[in-house]
Steps between C-alpha positions, in 0.01 A plus 500: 500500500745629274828226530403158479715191540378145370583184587495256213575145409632354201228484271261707612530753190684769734674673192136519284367666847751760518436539137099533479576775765710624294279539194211623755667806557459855425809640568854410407683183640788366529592146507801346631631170584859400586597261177492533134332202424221623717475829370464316124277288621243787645558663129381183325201446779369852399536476153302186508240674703469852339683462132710769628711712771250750628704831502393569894722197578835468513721155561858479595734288735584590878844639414360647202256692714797614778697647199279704314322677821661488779914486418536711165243797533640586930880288473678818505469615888694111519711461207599709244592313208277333251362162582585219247268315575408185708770220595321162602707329792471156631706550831544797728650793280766810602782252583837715590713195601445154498668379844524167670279459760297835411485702192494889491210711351519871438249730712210630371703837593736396161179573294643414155666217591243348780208528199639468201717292310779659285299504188298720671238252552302495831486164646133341575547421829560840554268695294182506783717662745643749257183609385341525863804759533419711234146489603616611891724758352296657260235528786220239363461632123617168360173386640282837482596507109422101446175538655412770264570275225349185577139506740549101520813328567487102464769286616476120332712206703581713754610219669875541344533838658673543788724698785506894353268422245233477809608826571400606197207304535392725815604850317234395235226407808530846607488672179172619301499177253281191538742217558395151403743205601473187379695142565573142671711485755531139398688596182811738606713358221698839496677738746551881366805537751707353769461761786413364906220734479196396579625143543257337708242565257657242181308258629170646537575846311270765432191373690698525843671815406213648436289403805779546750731809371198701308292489807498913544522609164240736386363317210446144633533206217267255519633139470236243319635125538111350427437608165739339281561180745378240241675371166336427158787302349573250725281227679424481898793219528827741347303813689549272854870362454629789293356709843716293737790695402328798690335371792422838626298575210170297436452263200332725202139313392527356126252644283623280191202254423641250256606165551714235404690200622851490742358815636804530795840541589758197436815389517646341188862331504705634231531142302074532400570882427489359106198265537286746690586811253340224192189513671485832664728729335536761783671852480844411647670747747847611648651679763724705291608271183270372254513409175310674187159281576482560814453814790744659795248495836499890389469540162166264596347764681279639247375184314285203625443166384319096611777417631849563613850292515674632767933403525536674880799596603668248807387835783169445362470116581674549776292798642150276344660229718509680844294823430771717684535926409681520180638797271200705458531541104605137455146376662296770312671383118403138630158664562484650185585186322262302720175717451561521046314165499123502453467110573838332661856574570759197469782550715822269371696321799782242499323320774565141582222267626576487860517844521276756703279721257431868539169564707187591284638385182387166311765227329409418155607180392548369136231264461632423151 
């Protein structure tokens, strides 16, 4: 079968997958994944494999991608003038008027204005469904010509992609190119846009979009969650609790063989923080904040070490406390900061003594 989606956990060498395939192949492909860092990091995993870019493969971000083939070669049937490039937005873009109880946004009928800022920059969140209208308007040769260029079209973390861009997603299903998707649901630590399209798939994303509104479509993708269910980085005890966050998805099977001692997940009060760190010295993390030793929960996501320091935020205690549905991106950065630890996570707590512990988790106490 041509289009393939795989289900992978953290761990289970996903990326050097994608990229074996990759260097398998006979005919041009294209590589894309939603984040800088990621695209880097796929450059530095093939030149560590090969020596070298092969010239059949080509590398570049999500947006990146959008740009160069689908909005500047076919923008003209929607917009006339030149595109400045790409405007990264945090919040819902195309504000006319900011009003009290609800704010005013111009209609994608206002073309300029609805998709680009006045720099004439188009706005990310808005990019996929620009680009899906220059491919309906210029009657499917945004995808005709793409699939003349590139035979195989890979799609790394495809997790982060969401709303329009799984529109997209089904225009490239039904075109001539092999598609290859790749990600972990577990780890949707970015959103492309803020559209309600498509909403009831955040939580489960591409796996249930594809099984329940790509039932009909001529060429079927075929959705492998067994494969790449296992982790080599951490151990069986961070697989199972770093899992509860995602109780609809089974526990991935450690394939890391080493061992050492406090092989678990703990508690530490803030006061031993100092005294454990002498003994341990584990790679401290942060929400957002940290200082120049340490890691964000994101800017982890590509490393791994023994063990990890974790300083939750007070949602994350209080959502470890009573296991209730939280902000889908805030549980998947706590999952990516949970599963960088080959041997033990230490998560720091102002408990007091009398106090009720989170379920599943150990209490280390200073012996010393």
């Amino acid at each position: 079968m041509a289009n393939k989606l795989v289900v992978a956990a953290a761990g289970s060498w996903k990326t050097t997958f994608l990229i074996n395939k990759a260097l398998k192949a006979k005919w041009r492909v294209l590589i894309t994944t939603f984040t800088e860092c990621n695209e880097a990091e796929i450059r530095k995993k093939i030149l560590e494999m090969k020596g070298y870019i092969p010239r059949n493969i080509v590398i570049q971000t999500w947006f990146s991608f959008l740009l160069q083939h689908w909005a500047r070669p076919y923008q003209w049937e929607v917009f006339e003038k030149r595109i400045n490039g790409l405007l990264l937005v945090e919040e819902k873009s195309w504000l006319k008027k900011k009003m009290w109880k609800f704010n005013q946004y111009y209609k994608e009928e206002e073309t300029e204005k609805h998709y680009f800022s006045p720099t004439g920059k188009v706005y990310s969140d808005k990019l996929s469904r620009f680009v899906i209208k220059c491919n309906t308007l210029n009657k499917w040769n945004v995808v005709n010509r793409l699939s003349k260029i590139y035979k195989n079209i890979f799609i790394d973390e495809v997790q982060d992609l969401a709303w329009y861009d799984l529109d997209i997603i089904k225009l490239l299903f039904n075109s001539k190119s092999n598609i290859l998707l790749v990600g972990d649901p577990r780890q949707v630590t970015y959103l492309t846009h803020f559209s309600t399209k498509y909403r009831k798939y955040n939580q489960w994303w591409i796996k249930d979009f594809i099984e329940y509104e790509y039932i009909n479509t001529k060429n079927k993708c075929h959705v492998d969650t067994a494969s790449f269910n296992h982790s080599y980085r951490n151990n069986q005890l961070i697989c199972d609790f770093s899992s509860k966050l995602y109780p609809r998805l089974n526990a991935p099977i450690s394939k890391q063989s080493d061992v050492t001692t406090h092989e678990w997940v703990f508690l530490i009060h803030w006061k031993d923080v100092n005294e454990y760190q002498k003994e341990f010295n584990s790679k401290v993390l942060r929400y957002r904040k940290a200082w120049k030793w340490e890691l964000t929960f994101w800017i982890s996501k590509w490393l791994w070490f023994d063990r990890v320091l974790i300083y939750p935020t007070k949602p994350i205690i209080t959502y470890l406390k009573d296991w209730n549905v939280w902000k889908l991106t805030s549980i998947a950065k706590f999952y990516v900061a949970l599963t960088r630890a080959k041997f033990s996570v230490w998560i720091v707590f102002d408990y007091t003594d009398n106090e009720e512990f989170i379920e599943w988790v150990e209490k280390w106490i200073n012996v010393k």
